[in-house]
Amino acid sequence: MDFDGQRVLCLGDVMLDRFYYGQIDRLSPEAPVPVVRMKENRAMLGGAGNVARNIASLGGEAVLMGIVGDDAAGRELAALVEATPGMVDANIRSATRPTICKTRIIATHQHVVRLDEEVTGAIDAADVAATCARLTERLPGCGALIISDYAKGLLGEEVVGHAIAEARRLGLPVFVDPKRDDFAFYAGASVLTPNLKELRAAARAPVETEEQVAEAARALLGPARAGAILVTRSEKGMLLVEADGGVHSVPAHAKEVFDVSGAGDTVIAVTALSVAAGYALPQAMRIANAAAGVVVGKLGTATLDMEELLAAVEADAAEATGFPGKVATVAQAISTIEGWRRRGLEIGFTNGCFDILHRGHVTMLQAARAACDRLVVALNTDASVARLKGPSRPVNPLEDRQAVIAALQAADLVVCFDEDTPLDLITRLQPDILFKGADYRAEDVVGGDVVRARGGRVTLLDLVPGRSTTNIIARSRALVG
């Protein structure tokens, strides 16, 4: 997954989001309101600006186009755009409208109050003409157009109609985050991305079940002349209904939800980036869903970087393919390792029977994990252990041994091999570091030549004296006998 060089024009209501953070210790003696003792404050791009931030944070290039005022807030907003790598300032400076500014006061992670400074009436004719002209100038060379409607007056009929027509003329997909309850207003868009509330208002129909959501979206596709409707359903995930009849759904994957503000911005940004990069729309939906699961776990209108997105996509893929834990087939391990490697992580590998887990095993695995970014632990199958150790072994079957190793924090992935040595497995997985106990010589470690051939290394780890499965079994037999 690579969004570098993907340019997306973000047209919409641009805002300055200010956050003041403090602590509440008492009520005011002047009125029954809390007194917030301020500690820090920060400002960031909001509205369509947050969509652009998401694009830039993932390596894309965002051309941000909206209306800002000739005022202090507008200058602060312009400075934020200039300071953001991967963002191009194409905003129109209006002589008649102030910059939209939202100020949030937050105490102990709770919103206390929000102050909105805005004018929401339609922009004047001069600003309409300037916006249309600049869009015609800046849209060539882009891979997609996003229309982010916050109902603040910029996106009137003339601006929206011109933007969609220009994108269509250039063969670009158009993604719209709608605020009007008449989706026909955005006629010709490739994808509309309403939430459940917006879908319900437009369809004037119930949207409680997945079937009802799909039916409502189908009913709106015709009037909207849209290629698809992608519905964000909060904790229920996302549902994509395509004009050709395709219906796709994906469950939400947020591990913990702190703040859902801005999640819709992330969804439309990642969906547009993914389609511009060549992904089919159902794939783009899954990538966007993974991204949304990350940002709702952060406070405020947050973004994510490519490493976070890759990790989330890999986690979702693991769950979809049936190994949400650490135990994997060889094919699943190869896919997971490829994902780790794309993120620049160093992959370690060690192997053994791990029949009766003891201090020596745990110490060795902890040392190995400390020396790499991800550790793959390979276990001999029961048949392989029996050939190596005799017919009375293993004491614990493979399923139990896998479960015990997977429970250790040091192990990131657990696989098995049926051969007498892990040579074939090492050849297929291609780890960067091969770990073995110090009772071996580096030149005798199976698979060492394979690892060294690709620039990797073999590392010998100190053993804990007197700790071995064989000794444990011997002592147990002596006690019983």
XYZ file of N, CA and C in Angstrom, residues 290 294 306-317 343 374:
48
model
N -10.633 0.259 8.376
C -9.496 0.025 9.274
C -8.944 1.351 9.785
N -8.786 3.257 13.845
C -7.632 3.839 14.533
C -7.958 5.223 15.071
N 0.900 6.109 7.925
C 0.858 4.894 7.133
C 1.181 3.653 7.954
N 2.069 3.776 8.918
C 2.396 2.612 9.751
C 1.176 2.158 10.546
N 0.426 3.117 11.091
C -0.790 2.769 11.829
C -1.824 2.143 10.904
N -1.943 2.674 9.682
C -2.922 2.132 8.740
C -2.555 0.714 8.326
N -1.286 0.489 8.017
C -0.856 -0.858 7.627
C -1.100 -1.859 8.748
N -0.799 -1.457 9.973
C -1.009 -2.356 11.107
C -2.494 -2.681 11.264
N -3.356 -1.672 11.081
C -4.797 -1.897 11.217
C -5.330 -2.783 10.099
N -4.859 -2.564 8.880
C -5.296 -3.391 7.746
C -4.854 -4.835 7.933
N -3.625 -5.018 8.413
C -3.120 -6.375 8.649
C -3.918 -7.069 9.749
N -4.261 -6.331 10.800
C -5.050 -6.915 11.890
C -6.430 -7.325 11.396
N -7.041 -6.486 10.568
C -8.352 -6.819 10.024
C -8.275 -8.029 9.107
N -7.222 -8.078 8.292
C -7.061 -9.221 7.390
C -6.859 -10.508 8.178
N 6.685 -2.345 6.486
C 6.761 -1.284 7.493
C 8.176 -1.096 8.016
N 9.895 -8.072 15.496
C 8.854 -9.100 15.540
C 9.533 -10.461 15.600
